[in-house]
Amino acid sequence: LQVTQVKVMGLASNSVVAEFKLQENEMDSDLLTLLRDRGIPIASSCYGDGVCQKCLINGDLMACMTSPRELLTRGSNKVQISISYL
Ligand code: FES
């Protein structure tokens, strides 16, 4: 079974906020949901409608509109996420 390792960096704290694994069946979910389900406080005021642009990760990507699979580099099973205000 394919498992993807996720590392979440907080840029404000310059530390690793969380590390967890995703199963294959989670790879096409949105990252707003996946991160919040793990207790990571992602900002949002539109509840994932892609309107408020508060949920930004990795600079300019909306977490609610991005799946872990989209962040996977070819041939890798690791996803790196950075959040500016954590
Ligand atoms: S939660 Fe509002 S744009 Fe993503």
GROMACS .gro file of N, CA, C and O and ligand atoms in nm, residues 32 43-55 62-65, ligand 1:
model
   76
   32LEU      N    1  -0.700   2.166   0.294
   32LEU     CA    2  -0.767   2.236   0.405
   32LEU      C    3  -0.830   2.133   0.499
   32LEU      O    4  -0.809   2.136   0.620
   43ALA      N    5  -0.611   2.897   0.835
   43ALA     CA    6  -0.705   3.008   0.830
   43ALA      C    7  -0.804   2.989   0.716
   43ALA      O    8  -0.771   2.934   0.611
   44SER      N    9  -0.925   3.034   0.739
   44SER     CA   10  -1.029   3.025   0.635
   44SER      C   11  -1.149   3.105   0.680
   44SER      O   12  -1.185   3.103   0.797
   45SER      N   13  -1.210   3.179   0.588
   45SER     CA   14  -1.339   3.238   0.623
   45SER      C   15  -1.446   3.205   0.522
   45SER      O   16  -1.560   3.248   0.536
   46CYS      N   17  -1.410   3.127   0.419
   46CYS     CA   18  -1.513   3.090   0.320
   46CYS      C   19  -1.544   2.941   0.325
   46CYS      O   20  -1.616   2.891   0.239
   47TYR      N   21  -1.487   2.871   0.422
   47TYR     CA   22  -1.515   2.728   0.441
   47TYR      C   23  -1.481   2.644   0.319
   47TYR      O   24  -1.551   2.549   0.286
   48GLY      N   25  -1.374   2.683   0.251
   48GLY     CA   26  -1.325   2.600   0.142
   48GLY      C   27  -1.388   2.624   0.008
   48GLY      O   28  -1.378   2.540  -0.081
   49ASP      N   29  -1.450   2.739  -0.010
   49ASP     CA   30  -1.511   2.771  -0.139
   49ASP      C   31  -1.412   2.832  -0.240
   49ASP      O   32  -1.450   2.862  -0.352
   50GLY      N   33  -1.290   2.855  -0.196
   50GLY     CA   34  -1.190   2.911  -0.287
   50GLY      C   35  -1.207   3.060  -0.309
   50GLY      O   36  -1.163   3.113  -0.411
   51VAL      N   37  -1.266   3.129  -0.214
   51VAL     CA   38  -1.297   3.271  -0.230
   51VAL      C   39  -1.209   3.361  -0.142
   51VAL      O   40  -1.157   3.463  -0.186
   52CYS      N   41  -1.190   3.321  -0.016
   52CYS     CA   42  -1.129   3.414   0.081
   52CYS      C   43  -0.977   3.426   0.067
   52CYS      O   44  -0.918   3.523   0.110
   53GLN      N   45  -0.913   3.324   0.011
   53GLN     CA   46  -0.768   3.322  -0.006
   53GLN      C   47  -0.692   3.336   0.126
   53GLN      O   48  -0.579   3.384   0.129
   54LYS      N   49  -0.753   3.293   0.235
   54LYS     CA   50  -0.683   3.295   0.364
   54LYS      C   51  -0.609   3.165   0.391
   54LYS      O   52  -0.526   3.159   0.481
   55CYS      N   53  -0.642   3.063   0.318
   55CYS     CA   54  -0.590   2.929   0.347
   55CYS      C   55  -0.459   2.900   0.276
   55CYS      O   56  -0.426   2.784   0.252
   62MET      N   57  -0.394   2.778  -0.262
   62MET     CA   58  -0.507   2.767  -0.171
   62MET      C   59  -0.520   2.622  -0.124
   62MET      O   60  -0.540   2.532  -0.206
   63ALA      N   61  -0.510   2.602   0.008
   63ALA     CA   62  -0.517   2.466   0.062
   63ALA      C   63  -0.649   2.399   0.027
   63ALA      O   64  -0.654   2.279   0.003
   64CYS      N   65  -0.756   2.478   0.020
   64CYS     CA   66  -0.888   2.420  -0.006
   64CYS      C   67  -0.903   2.375  -0.151
   64CYS      O   68  -0.997   2.304  -0.184
   65MET      N   69  -0.811   2.417  -0.237
   65MET     CA   70  -0.821   2.384  -0.380
   65MET      C   71  -0.703   2.298  -0.425
   65MET      O   72  -0.684   2.277  -0.544
   87FES     S1   73  -1.070   2.850   0.258
   87FES    FE1   74  -1.123   3.032   0.156
   87FES     S2   75  -1.002   3.028  -0.021
   87FES    FE2   76  -0.954   2.842   0.079
   0.00000   0.00000   0.00000
